[in-house]
PDB file of C-alpha atoms in Angstrom:
ATOM      1  CA  TRP A   1     -62.745 -30.196 -39.279  1.00 55.00           C
ATOM      2  CA  ASP A   2     -62.418 -33.806 -40.373  1.00 62.00           C
ATOM      3  CA  PRO A   3     -64.275 -34.321 -43.680  1.00 57.00           C
ATOM      4  CA  GLN A   4     -64.071 -38.105 -43.370  1.00 61.00           C
ATOM      5  CA  THR A   5     -66.040 -38.188 -40.108  1.00 63.00           C
ATOM      6  CA  ALA A   6     -67.899 -34.917 -40.761  1.00 62.00           C
ATOM      7  CA  GLY A   7     -66.930 -33.762 -37.284  1.00 66.00           C
ATOM      8  CA  TRP A   8     -64.566 -31.433 -35.457  1.00 73.00           C
ATOM      9  CA  ALA A   9     -61.500 -33.134 -34.017  1.00 76.00           C
ATOM     10  CA  CYS A  10     -58.607 -32.191 -31.761  1.00 76.00           C
ATOM     11  CA  ALA A  11     -55.700 -34.060 -30.219  1.00 75.00           C
ATOM     12  CA  GLU A  12     -56.423 -35.335 -26.707  1.00 75.00           C
ATOM     13  CA  ALA A  13     -53.507 -33.557 -24.979  1.00 73.00           C
ATOM     14  CA  PRO A  14     -54.555 -29.949 -25.738  1.00 73.00           C
ATOM     15  CA  VAL A  15     -58.172 -30.787 -24.802  1.00 75.00           C
ATOM     16  CA  ARG A  16     -57.006 -32.039 -21.405  1.00 74.00           C
ATOM     17  CA  SER A  17     -54.900 -28.898 -20.988  1.00 71.00           C
ATOM     18  CA  TRP A  18     -57.933 -26.769 -21.825  1.00 70.00           C
ATOM     19  CA  LEU A  19     -60.087 -28.660 -19.303  1.00 71.00           C
ATOM     20  CA  ALA A  20     -57.435 -28.222 -16.622  1.00 69.00           C
ATOM     21  CA  SER A  21     -57.230 -24.468 -17.283  1.00 66.00           C
ATOM     22  CA  ALA A  22     -61.010 -24.319 -16.781  1.00 63.00           C
ATOM     23  CA  GLY A  23     -60.701 -26.039 -13.399  1.00 63.00           C
ATOM     24  CA  ARG A  24     -61.811 -29.515 -14.468  1.00 66.00           C
ATOM     25  CA  GLU A  25     -59.526 -32.430 -13.716  1.00 64.00           C
ATOM     26  CA  VAL A  26     -60.247 -35.717 -15.518  1.00 64.00           C
ATOM     27  CA  GLN A  27     -58.346 -38.923 -14.776  1.00 64.00           C
ATOM     28  CA  GLU A  28     -55.545 -39.557 -17.240  1.00 63.00           C
ATOM     29  CA  ASP A  29     -56.960 -42.818 -18.533  1.00 59.00           C
ATOM     30  CA  ASP A  30     -60.551 -41.568 -18.751  1.00 56.00           C
ATOM     31  CA  VAL A  31     -61.880 -40.808 -22.240  1.00 56.00           C
ATOM     32  CA  GLY A  32     -65.387 -42.084 -21.504  1.00 58.00           C
ATOM     33  CA  GLN A  33     -68.566 -40.443 -20.249  1.00 58.00           C
ATOM     34  CA  ASP A  34     -66.883 -38.322 -17.538  1.00 61.00           C
ATOM     35  CA  PHE A  35     -64.453 -36.899 -20.102  1.00 65.00           C
ATOM     36  CA  GLN A  36     -67.283 -36.162 -22.549  1.00 69.00           C
ATOM     37  CA  GLU A  37     -69.381 -34.515 -19.828  1.00 68.00           C
ATOM     38  CA  ALA A  38     -66.470 -32.294 -18.799  1.00 69.00           C
ATOM     39  CA  VAL A  39     -65.977 -31.144 -22.396  1.00 73.00           C
ATOM     40  CA  VAL A  40     -69.694 -30.488 -22.984  1.00 71.00           C
ATOM     41  CA  GLU A  41     -70.199 -28.605 -19.705  1.00 69.00           C
ATOM     42  CA  THR A  42     -67.076 -26.480 -20.205  1.00 70.00           C
ATOM     43  CA  LEU A  43     -68.150 -25.618 -23.759  1.00 71.00           C
ATOM     44  CA  GLU A  44     -71.626 -24.732 -22.445  1.00 65.00           C
ATOM     45  CA  GLU A  45     -70.195 -22.440 -19.750  1.00 62.00           C
ATOM     46  CA  ASN A  46     -67.984 -20.649 -22.274  1.00 62.00           C
ATOM     47  CA  LYS A  47     -70.404 -20.457 -25.193  1.00 58.00           C
ATOM     48  CA  ASP A  48     -70.895 -16.701 -24.740  1.00 55.00           C
ATOM     49  CA  VAL A  49     -67.181 -15.941 -24.449  1.00 53.00           C
ATOM     50  CA  PRO A  50     -65.906 -14.707 -27.842  1.00 52.00           C
ATOM     51  CA  ALA A  51     -62.701 -16.149 -29.169  1.00 49.00           C
ATOM     52  CA  ALA A  52     -59.737 -13.878 -28.594  1.00 47.00           C
ATOM     53  CA  PRO A  53     -58.544 -12.232 -31.834  1.00 49.00           C
ATOM     54  CA  ALA A  54     -54.960 -12.458 -32.902  1.00 47.00           C
ATOM     55  CA  ARG A  55     -52.888  -9.948 -30.947  1.00 50.00           C
ATOM     56  CA  SER A  56     -49.997  -7.804 -32.033  1.00 48.00           C
ATOM     57  CA  PRO A  57     -47.978  -5.153 -30.173  1.00 49.00           C
ATOM     58  CA  GLU A  58     -49.512  -2.504 -32.422  1.00 45.00           C
ATOM     59  CA  THR A  59     -53.178  -3.458 -31.855  1.00 48.00           C
ATOM     60  CA  ALA A  60     -53.196  -4.889 -28.318  1.00 59.00           C
ATOM     61  CA  MET A  61     -55.016  -2.657 -25.828  1.00 77.00           C
ATOM     62  CA  PRO A  62     -52.863  -1.671 -22.840  1.00 86.00           C
ATOM     63  CA  PRO A  63     -53.778  -3.017 -19.380  1.00 89.00           C
ATOM     64  CA  THR A  64     -56.112  -0.831 -17.337  1.00 91.00           C
ATOM     65  CA  ILE A  65     -56.558  -0.775 -13.568  1.00 92.00           C
ATOM     66  CA  VAL A  66     -59.502   0.403 -11.498  1.00 92.00           C
ATOM     67  CA  VAL A  67     -60.766   0.027  -7.942  1.00 90.00           C
ATOM     68  CA  GLU A  68     -64.292  -1.439  -7.904  1.00 89.00           C
ATOM     69  CA  GLY A  69     -65.725  -1.694  -4.404  1.00 86.00           C
ATOM     70  CA  ASP A  70     -63.157  -3.556  -2.299  1.00 86.00           C
ATOM     71  CA  GLN A  71     -61.351  -5.056  -5.317  1.00 90.00           C
ATOM     72  CA  VAL A  72     -58.465  -3.894  -7.505  1.00 92.00           C
ATOM     73  CA  VAL A  73     -59.435  -4.955 -11.045  1.00 93.00           C
ATOM     74  CA  VAL A  74     -56.967  -5.227 -13.947  1.00 93.00           C
ATOM     75  CA  ARG A  75     -58.347  -5.639 -17.478  1.00 91.00           C
ATOM     76  CA  ASN A  76     -56.673  -6.208 -20.865  1.00 87.00           C
ATOM     77  CA  SER A  77     -54.117  -8.047 -18.775  1.00 83.00           C
ATOM     78  CA  TYR A  78     -53.305 -11.185 -20.762  1.00 81.00           C
ATOM     79  CA  ASP A  79     -49.705 -10.152 -21.374  1.00 83.00           C
ATOM     80  CA  ILE A  80     -49.057  -9.539 -17.657  1.00 88.00           C
ATOM     81  CA  LYS A  81     -51.224 -12.277 -16.159  1.00 86.00           C
ATOM     82  CA  ASP A  82     -48.240 -14.224 -14.816  1.00 86.00           C
ATOM     83  CA  GLN A  83     -46.933 -11.167 -12.956  1.00 88.00           C
ATOM     84  CA  LEU A  84     -50.402 -10.504 -11.527  1.00 90.00           C
ATOM     85  CA  ARG A  85     -50.794 -14.114 -10.446  1.00 88.00           C
ATOM     86  CA  GLY A  86     -47.393 -13.929  -8.806  1.00 88.00           C
ATOM     87  CA  ILE A  87     -48.475 -11.071  -6.517  1.00 91.00           C
ATOM     88  CA  GLY A  88     -51.740 -12.684  -5.463  1.00 88.00           C
ATOM     89  CA  PHE A  89     -54.258 -11.631  -8.109  1.00 90.00           C
ATOM     90  CA  ARG A  90     -56.875 -14.168  -9.146  1.00 88.00           C
ATOM     91  CA  PHE A  91     -58.801 -14.431 -12.409  1.00 85.00           C
ATOM     92  CA  ASN A  92     -62.533 -13.679 -12.097  1.00 83.00           C
ATOM     93  CA  ALA A  93     -64.398 -15.497 -14.853  1.00 75.00           C
ATOM     94  CA  ASP A  94     -67.528 -13.343 -14.488  1.00 76.00           C
ATOM     95  CA  SER A  95     -65.776  -9.983 -14.952  1.00 77.00           C
ATOM     96  CA  LYS A  96     -63.052 -11.508 -17.160  1.00 81.00           C
ATOM     97  CA  ALA A  97     -60.387  -9.614 -15.240  1.00 86.00           C
ATOM     98  CA  TRP A  98     -57.656 -10.237 -12.678  1.00 90.00           C
ATOM     99  CA  CYS A  99     -58.732  -9.119  -9.205  1.00 91.00           C
ATOM    100  CA  SER A 100     -57.325  -8.780  -5.693  1.00 91.00           C
ATOM    101  CA  PRO A 101     -58.748  -7.179  -2.523  1.00 91.00           C
ATOM    102  CA  VAL A 102     -57.652  -3.560  -2.072  1.00 90.00           C
ATOM    103  CA  GLU A 103     -56.539  -4.402   1.472  1.00 89.00           C
ATOM    104  CA  ASP A 104     -54.134  -7.074   0.187  1.00 89.00           C
ATOM    105  CA  VAL A 105     -52.773  -4.919  -2.627  1.00 90.00           C
ATOM    106  CA  MET A 106     -52.049  -1.999  -0.257  1.00 90.00           C
ATOM    107  CA  LYS A 107     -49.750  -4.313   1.729  1.00 87.00           C
ATOM    108  CA  LEU A 108     -47.632  -5.138  -1.322  1.00 87.00           C
ATOM    109  CA  SER A 109     -45.656  -1.869  -1.326  1.00 86.00           C
ATOM    110  CA  PRO A 110     -44.842   0.858   1.213  1.00 85.00           C
ATOM    111  CA  GLU A 111     -45.393   3.297  -1.695  1.00 84.00           C
ATOM    112  CA  PHE A 112     -49.124   2.563  -1.599  1.00 87.00           C
ATOM    113  CA  LYS A 113     -50.666   5.156   0.714  1.00 87.00           C
ATOM    114  CA  ARG A 114     -54.035   5.474  -1.041  1.00 87.00           C
ATOM    115  CA  ASP A 115     -55.973   3.701  -3.802  1.00 84.00           C
ATOM    116  CA  SER A 116     -54.779   6.159  -6.445  1.00 86.00           C
ATOM    117  CA  ASP A 117     -51.165   5.080  -5.843  1.00 89.00           C
ATOM    118  CA  ILE A 118     -51.928   1.645  -7.316  1.00 91.00           C
ATOM    119  CA  THR A 119     -51.002   1.606 -11.008  1.00 91.00           C
ATOM    120  CA  VAL A 120     -50.103  -1.109 -13.480  1.00 90.00           C
ATOM    121  CA  GLU A 121     -46.521   0.185 -13.594  1.00 90.00           C
ATOM    122  CA  THR A 122     -46.061   0.030  -9.814  1.00 89.00           C
ATOM    123  CA  LEU A 123     -47.616  -3.458  -9.629  1.00 90.00           C
ATOM    124  CA  LEU A 124     -45.146  -4.788 -12.187  1.00 88.00           C
ATOM    125  CA  LEU A 125     -42.228  -3.577 -10.039  1.00 88.00           C
ATOM    126  CA  ILE A 126     -43.299  -5.774  -7.098  1.00 86.00           C
ATOM    127  CA  GLN A 127     -41.480  -9.047  -6.557  1.00 82.00           C
ATOM    128  CA  PRO A 128     -43.758 -12.140  -6.860  1.00 81.00           C
ATOM    129  CA  THR A 129     -45.070 -13.551  -3.585  1.00 69.00           C
ATOM    130  CA  VAL A 130     -46.488 -16.753  -5.120  1.00 62.00           C
ATOM    131  CA  ASP A 131     -44.408 -19.655  -6.462  1.00 57.00           C
ATOM    132  CA  LEU A 132     -45.796 -20.042  -9.967  1.00 52.00           C
ATOM    133  CA  THR A 133     -44.051 -23.392 -10.413  1.00 52.00           C
ATOM    134  CA  VAL A 134     -46.282 -24.810  -7.677  1.00 49.00           C
ATOM    135  CA  GLU A 135     -49.561 -22.938  -8.108  1.00 46.00           C
ATOM    136  CA  ARG A 136     -51.569 -23.073 -11.309  1.00 48.00           C
ATOM    137  CA  GLU A 137     -54.447 -20.660 -11.584  1.00 46.00           C
ATOM    138  CA  LYS A 138     -57.885 -22.107 -12.232  1.00 48.00           C
ATOM    139  CA  PRO A 139     -60.722 -19.734 -13.121  1.00 51.00           C
ATOM    140  CA  SER A 140     -63.563 -19.854 -10.631  1.00 56.00           C
ATOM    141  CA  GLN A 141     -66.441 -22.088 -11.697  1.00 65.00           C
ATOM    142  CA  PRO A 142     -70.100 -21.071 -11.349  1.00 77.00           C
ATOM    143  CA  PRO A 143     -71.847 -22.939  -8.516  1.00 84.00           C
ATOM    144  CA  ALA A 144     -74.185 -25.830  -9.222  1.00 87.00           C
ATOM    145  CA  LYS A 145     -77.769 -24.661  -9.737  1.00 90.00           C
ATOM    146  CA  VAL A 146     -80.944 -26.683  -9.117  1.00 93.00           C
ATOM    147  CA  VAL A 147     -84.026 -25.938 -11.244  1.00 93.00           C
ATOM    148  CA  LEU A 148     -87.454 -27.543 -11.707  1.00 92.00           C
ATOM    149  CA  ASN A 149     -88.210 -28.322 -15.360  1.00 93.00           C
ATOM    150  CA  GLY A 150     -91.670 -29.842 -15.731  1.00 93.00           C
ATOM    151  CA  ASP A 151     -91.749 -33.074 -13.725  1.00 93.00           C
ATOM    152  CA  ASN A 152     -87.957 -33.226 -13.420  1.00 94.00           C
ATOM    153  CA  ILE A 153     -85.369 -31.652 -11.177  1.00 95.00           C
ATOM    154  CA  GLU A 154     -82.303 -30.611 -13.168  1.00 95.00           C
ATOM    155  CA  VAL A 155     -78.850 -29.517 -12.033  1.00 93.00           C
ATOM    156  CA  LEU A 156     -76.701 -27.120 -14.075  1.00 91.00           C
ATOM    157  CA  ASN A 157     -72.948 -26.442 -13.634  1.00 87.00           C
ATOM    158  CA  SER A 158     -72.880 -29.817 -11.945  1.00 83.00           C
ATOM    159  CA  TYR A 159     -69.497 -31.316 -12.804  1.00 81.00           C
ATOM    160  CA  ALA A 160     -68.182 -31.060  -9.225  1.00 82.00           C
ATOM    161  CA  ILE A 161     -71.081 -33.167  -7.864  1.00 88.00           C
ATOM    162  CA  LYS A 162     -71.749 -35.438 -10.847  1.00 87.00           C
ATOM    163  CA  ASP A 163     -70.824 -38.632  -8.959  1.00 86.00           C
ATOM    164  CA  GLN A 164     -73.248 -37.782  -6.146  1.00 88.00           C
ATOM    165  CA  LEU A 165     -75.996 -36.990  -8.666  1.00 92.00           C
ATOM    166  CA  ARG A 166     -75.398 -40.281 -10.450  1.00 89.00           C
ATOM    167  CA  ALA A 167     -75.722 -42.101  -7.101  1.00 87.00           C
ATOM    168  CA  LEU A 168     -79.122 -40.437  -6.595  1.00 90.00           C
ATOM    169  CA  GLY A 169     -80.409 -41.677  -9.945  1.00 89.00           C
ATOM    170  CA  PHE A 170     -79.842 -38.556 -12.031  1.00 92.00           C
ATOM    171  CA  ARG A 171     -79.085 -39.048 -15.716  1.00 90.00           C
ATOM    172  CA  TRP A 172     -76.950 -36.863 -17.991  1.00 88.00           C
ATOM    173  CA  VAL A 173     -78.921 -35.004 -20.709  1.00 85.00           C
ATOM    174  CA  GLN A 174     -76.250 -34.120 -23.227  1.00 80.00           C
ATOM    175  CA  ASP A 175     -78.193 -31.749 -25.493  1.00 79.00           C
ATOM    176  CA  ARG A 176     -78.937 -29.447 -22.522  1.00 80.00           C
ATOM    177  CA  ALA A 177     -75.758 -30.176 -20.536  1.00 83.00           C
ATOM    178  CA  VAL A 178     -77.684 -30.923 -17.327  1.00 88.00           C
ATOM    179  CA  TRP A 179     -78.255 -33.827 -14.930  1.00 91.00           C
ATOM    180  CA  SER A 180     -81.955 -34.667 -14.642  1.00 93.00           C
ATOM    181  CA  CYS A 181     -84.167 -36.874 -12.454  1.00 94.00           C
ATOM    182  CA  ASP A 182     -87.869 -37.291 -11.715  1.00 94.00           C
ATOM    183  CA  ALA A 183     -88.785 -34.674  -9.084  1.00 93.00           C
ATOM    184  CA  ASN A 184     -90.894 -37.055  -6.961  1.00 92.00           C
ATOM    185  CA  LYS A 185     -88.047 -39.549  -6.788  1.00 92.00           C
ATOM    186  CA  VAL A 186     -85.611 -36.821  -5.728  1.00 92.00           C
ATOM    187  CA  LEU A 187     -87.967 -35.511  -3.022  1.00 90.00           C
ATOM    188  CA  GLU A 188     -88.400 -39.014  -1.625  1.00 87.00           C
ATOM    189  CA  VAL A 189     -84.676 -39.732  -1.564  1.00 85.00           C
ATOM    190  CA  VAL A 190     -83.563 -36.458   0.055  1.00 84.00           C
ATOM    191  CA  GLY A 191     -86.535 -36.169   2.411  1.00 81.00           C
ATOM    192  CA  ALA A 192     -87.708 -32.779   1.157  1.00 80.00           C
ATOM    193  CA  GLY A 193     -91.339 -31.741   0.989  1.00 82.00           C
ATOM    194  CA  ASP A 194     -91.137 -29.483  -2.030  1.00 87.00           C
ATOM    195  CA  ALA A 195     -88.816 -29.021  -5.019  1.00 88.00           C
ATOM    196  CA  SER A 196     -88.047 -25.470  -3.889  1.00 88.00           C
ATOM    197  CA  GLU A 197     -86.331 -26.916  -0.801  1.00 87.00           C
ATOM    198  CA  VAL A 198     -83.839 -28.944  -2.836  1.00 90.00           C
ATOM    199  CA  THR A 199     -80.358 -27.391  -3.012  1.00 89.00           C
ATOM    200  CA  ALA A 200     -77.115 -28.483  -4.623  1.00 89.00           C
ATOM    201  CA  GLU A 201     -75.558 -28.907  -1.162  1.00 87.00           C
ATOM    202  CA  MET A 202     -78.428 -31.173  -0.103  1.00 86.00           C
ATOM    203  CA  LEU A 203     -77.957 -33.314  -3.219  1.00 90.00           C
ATOM    204  CA  ARG A 204     -74.212 -33.455  -2.616  1.00 87.00           C
ATOM    205  CA  GLU A 205     -74.599 -34.612   1.003  1.00 84.00           C
ATOM    206  CA  VAL A 206     -77.301 -37.197   0.364  1.00 85.00           C
ATOM    207  CA  GLY A 207     -75.627 -38.379  -2.834  1.00 84.00           C
ATOM    208  CA  GLU A 208     -72.337 -38.865  -1.014  1.00 81.00           C
ATOM    209  CA  SER A 209     -74.142 -40.977   1.592  1.00 74.00           C
ATOM    210  CA  LYS A 210     -75.588 -43.077  -1.221  1.00 74.00           C
ATOM    211  CA  ARG A 211     -72.129 -43.508  -2.758  1.00 71.00           C
ATOM    212  CA  VAL A 212     -70.776 -44.637   0.604  1.00 60.00           C
ATOM    213  CA  ASP A 213     -73.648 -47.101   0.992  1.00 57.00           C
ATOM    214  CA  THR A 214     -73.516 -48.691  -2.457  1.00 53.00           C
ATOM    215  CA  GLY A 215     -70.126 -48.030  -4.036  1.00 49.00           C
ATOM    216  CA  ALA A 216     -69.520 -48.056  -7.781  1.00 42.00           C
ATOM    217  CA  GLY A 217     -72.014 -49.989  -9.874  1.00 44.00           C
ATOM    218  CA  GLY A 218     -74.368 -50.580  -6.946  1.00 42.00           C
ATOM    219  CA  GLN A 219     -72.032 -53.055  -5.252  1.00 41.00           C
ATOM    220  CA  SER A 220     -71.711 -53.499  -1.503  1.00 36.00           C
ATOM    221  CA  ALA A 221     -70.533 -50.597   0.625  1.00 38.00           C
ATOM    222  CA  TYR A 222     -66.930 -49.643  -0.110  1.00 36.00           C
ATOM    223  CA  LEU A 223     -66.304 -47.810   3.166  1.00 42.00           C
ATOM    224  CA  PRO A 224     -66.702 -49.480   6.562  1.00 43.00           C
ATOM    225  CA  ASN A 225     -69.095 -47.763   8.960  1.00 48.00           C
ATOM    226  CA  LYS A 226     -66.281 -46.341  11.076  1.00 49.00           C
ATOM    227  CA  ASP A 227     -64.889 -44.526   8.010  1.00 50.00           C
ATOM    228  CA  ARG A 228     -68.149 -42.904   6.994  1.00 57.00           C
ATOM    229  CA  PRO A 229     -68.894 -39.280   7.903  1.00 68.00           C
ATOM    230  CA  GLN A 230     -70.739 -39.709  11.207  1.00 79.00           C
ATOM    231  CA  PRO A 231     -73.755 -37.618  12.250  1.00 85.00           C
ATOM    232  CA  HIS A 232     -72.902 -34.861  14.703  1.00 86.00           C
ATOM    233  CA  LEU A 233     -74.840 -31.997  16.205  1.00 89.00           C
ATOM    234  CA  GLU A 234     -74.183 -28.405  17.118  1.00 90.00           C
ATOM    235  CA  VAL A 235     -76.172 -25.640  18.775  1.00 89.00           C
ATOM    236  CA  ILE A 236     -76.437 -22.780  16.293  1.00 89.00           C
ATOM    237  CA  GLU A 237     -78.238 -19.443  15.978  1.00 86.00           C
ATOM    238  CA  HIS A 238     -81.267 -19.846  13.720  1.00 80.00           C
ATOM    239  CA  ASN A 239     -84.178 -17.412  13.280  1.00 80.00           C
ATOM    240  CA  GLU A 240     -82.939 -15.367  16.243  1.00 85.00           C
ATOM    241  CA  GLN A 241     -82.975 -18.305  18.626  1.00 88.00           C
ATOM    242  CA  GLU A 242     -80.760 -21.231  19.526  1.00 90.00           C
ATOM    243  CA  ALA A 243     -81.403 -24.390  17.555  1.00 91.00           C
ATOM    244  CA  VAL A 244     -79.988 -27.905  17.431  1.00 91.00           C
ATOM    245  CA  ALA A 245     -78.469 -28.678  14.006  1.00 91.00           C
ATOM    246  CA  VAL A 246     -77.626 -32.251  12.972  1.00 89.00           C
ATOM    247  CA  TYR A 247     -75.049 -32.750  10.192  1.00 85.00           C
ATOM    248  CA  ASN A 248     -74.192 -35.824   8.043  1.00 81.00           C
ATOM    249  CA  SER A 249     -77.661 -36.999   8.962  1.00 80.00           C
ATOM    250  CA  TYR A 250     -78.932 -38.937   5.951  1.00 75.00           C
ATOM    251  CA  ASP A 251     -78.942 -42.308   7.771  1.00 76.00           C
ATOM    252  CA  ILE A 252     -81.017 -40.908  10.665  1.00 84.00           C
ATOM    253  CA  LYS A 253     -83.226 -38.428   8.788  1.00 81.00           C
ATOM    254  CA  ASP A 254     -86.397 -40.441   9.419  1.00 81.00           C
ATOM    255  CA  GLN A 255     -85.767 -40.487  13.178  1.00 86.00           C
ATOM    256  CA  LEU A 256     -85.033 -36.767  13.141  1.00 88.00           C
ATOM    257  CA  ARG A 257     -88.229 -36.078  11.229  1.00 85.00           C
ATOM    258  CA  GLY A 258     -90.130 -38.143  13.810  1.00 87.00           C
ATOM    259  CA  LEU A 259     -88.579 -36.035  16.570  1.00 89.00           C
ATOM    260  CA  GLY A 260     -89.912 -32.864  15.005  1.00 89.00           C
ATOM    261  CA  PHE A 261     -86.770 -31.748  13.188  1.00 89.00           C
ATOM    262  CA  ARG A 262     -87.147 -29.920   9.894  1.00 87.00           C
ATOM    263  CA  TRP A 263     -84.785 -29.802   6.928  1.00 81.00           C
ATOM    264  CA  ASN A 264     -82.963 -26.468   6.585  1.00 79.00           C
ATOM    265  CA  ALA A 265     -82.193 -26.204   2.874  1.00 68.00           C
ATOM    266  CA  GLU A 266     -79.997 -23.120   3.269  1.00 70.00           C
ATOM    267  CA  LYS A 267     -77.617 -24.788   5.740  1.00 73.00           C
ATOM    268  CA  ALA A 268     -78.231 -28.380   4.499  1.00 74.00           C
ATOM    269  CA  VAL A 269     -78.923 -29.642   8.035  1.00 80.00           C
ATOM    270  CA  TRP A 270     -81.865 -30.871  10.111  1.00 86.00           C
ATOM    271  CA  THR A 271     -82.805 -28.354  12.818  1.00 90.00           C
ATOM    272  CA  ARG A 272     -85.206 -27.837  15.720  1.00 91.00           C
ATOM    273  CA  PRO A 273     -85.250 -25.076  18.350  1.00 92.00           C
ATOM    274  CA  LEU A 274     -83.122 -26.002  21.359  1.00 90.00           C
ATOM    275  CA  VAL A 275     -85.881 -25.260  23.857  1.00 90.00           C
ATOM    276  CA  GLU A 276     -88.167 -27.753  22.078  1.00 90.00           C
ATOM    277  CA  VAL A 277     -85.460 -30.426  21.893  1.00 89.00           C
ATOM    278  CA  LEU A 278     -84.846 -30.185  25.653  1.00 87.00           C
ATOM    279  CA  GLN A 279     -88.563 -30.905  26.210  1.00 86.00           C
ATOM    280  CA  LEU A 280     -88.456 -34.280  24.439  1.00 82.00           C
ATOM    281  CA  ALA A 281     -89.377 -37.232  26.668  1.00 71.00           C
ATOM    282  CA  GLY A 282     -87.040 -40.113  27.380  1.00 69.00           C
ATOM    283  CA  ALA A 283     -85.577 -42.361  30.049  1.00 62.00           C
ATOM    284  CA  THR A 284     -82.972 -39.694  30.809  1.00 70.00           C
ATOM    285  CA  PRO A 285     -84.029 -36.045  30.430  1.00 75.00           C
ATOM    286  CA  LEU A 286     -81.910 -34.040  28.037  1.00 77.00           C
ATOM    287  CA  SER A 287     -79.809 -31.081  29.056  1.00 82.00           C
ATOM    288  CA  ARG A 288     -77.644 -28.789  27.012  1.00 82.00           C
ATOM    289  CA  ASP A 289     -74.470 -30.428  28.402  1.00 81.00           C
ATOM    290  CA  SER A 290     -75.651 -34.008  27.791  1.00 80.00           C
ATOM    291  CA  LEU A 291     -76.982 -33.381  24.302  1.00 87.00           C
ATOM    292  CA  THR A 292     -75.441 -35.807  21.787  1.00 89.00           C
ATOM    293  CA  VAL A 293     -76.720 -37.580  18.690  1.00 88.00           C
ATOM    294  CA  GLU A 294     -77.027 -40.805  20.719  1.00 88.00           C
ATOM    295  CA  SER A 295     -78.972 -39.197  23.574  1.00 86.00           C
ATOM    296  CA  LEU A 296     -81.181 -37.386  21.053  1.00 86.00           C
ATOM    297  CA  LEU A 297     -82.110 -40.578  19.209  1.00 85.00           C
ATOM    298  CA  ALA A 298     -83.045 -42.221  22.542  1.00 84.00           C
ATOM    299  CA  MET A 299     -85.893 -39.725  22.944  1.00 82.00           C
ATOM    300  CA  ASP A 300     -89.427 -40.045  21.657  1.00 73.00           C
ATOM    301  CA  ALA A 301     -91.453 -37.366  19.912  1.00 63.00           C
ATOM    302  CA  SER A 302     -93.747 -36.415  22.786  1.00 55.00           C
ATOM    303  CA  PRO A 303     -92.731 -33.429  24.976  1.00 52.00           C
ATOM    304  CA  VAL A 304     -92.201 -33.676  28.715  1.00 43.00           C
ATOM    305  CA  GLU A 305     -95.399 -32.812  30.587  1.00 45.00           C
ATOM    306  CA  GLY A 306     -95.121 -29.267  31.858  1.00 44.00           C
ATOM    307  CA  GLY A 307     -91.630 -29.050  30.343  1.00 42.00           C
ATOM    308  CA  ALA A 308     -89.522 -25.968  30.731  1.00 37.00           C
TER     309      ALA A 308
END
């Protein structure tokens, strides 16, 4: 507490270390908005986590180990976290424990014949398999979440896609630690018909296309066309039938919509059943073998008369 400024203060170095331990990397020379957003979002994510009390050998609870589903879970493990990390365990922020698949743990020692053979004592006897000087553990971050709040679409846990959101016109709302934008504007930009169709992956893909198109500060494109992610298509299984899926498709979404494709929010691609695509009319009929983005865009929206 700094009485002169009536605010809480901390040296920059430990704050950066704290951000890094939470999985957030901020450029070394950045102490501006991105740095502030990272601090606010990390504080928001950890607001329900109580501060750890001072520990002593007499009061510290011993580590416990249990098999939960397909995971070996070690709790009260702060004092042995480096050993656990060294044999492949990873910290799970939701359960606040170090976890590893049972299948992987059973391979660590020939002494492990069944789940009950796995104990804290036997784990600590195993030689590390991970170089701790190279790997630094980062707790898993919750995925970005899209919600409708009144007339606005808001994105929580959004640090990983903040640049894409900014490119789409979202603005940071500091008191709620969310990115927010008018819902109608978002629907128009991403080509969705309803707010329920908007996903974080959709915003990331379309926002990245916007970043490629405009660059920082709305300047001219900073990547030449040949370096941009190009649209490509695949035939996938969708709703128990084969469908054509087009990826990296922001620049051609209007043509795809005109050809009868629909946005698949779950997979973040434009799709249409393969049998319907092969019925599209054009100078050269489509076949499964000749199906490319270029040949698809040469078609028109009307089906072949009496098509297969």
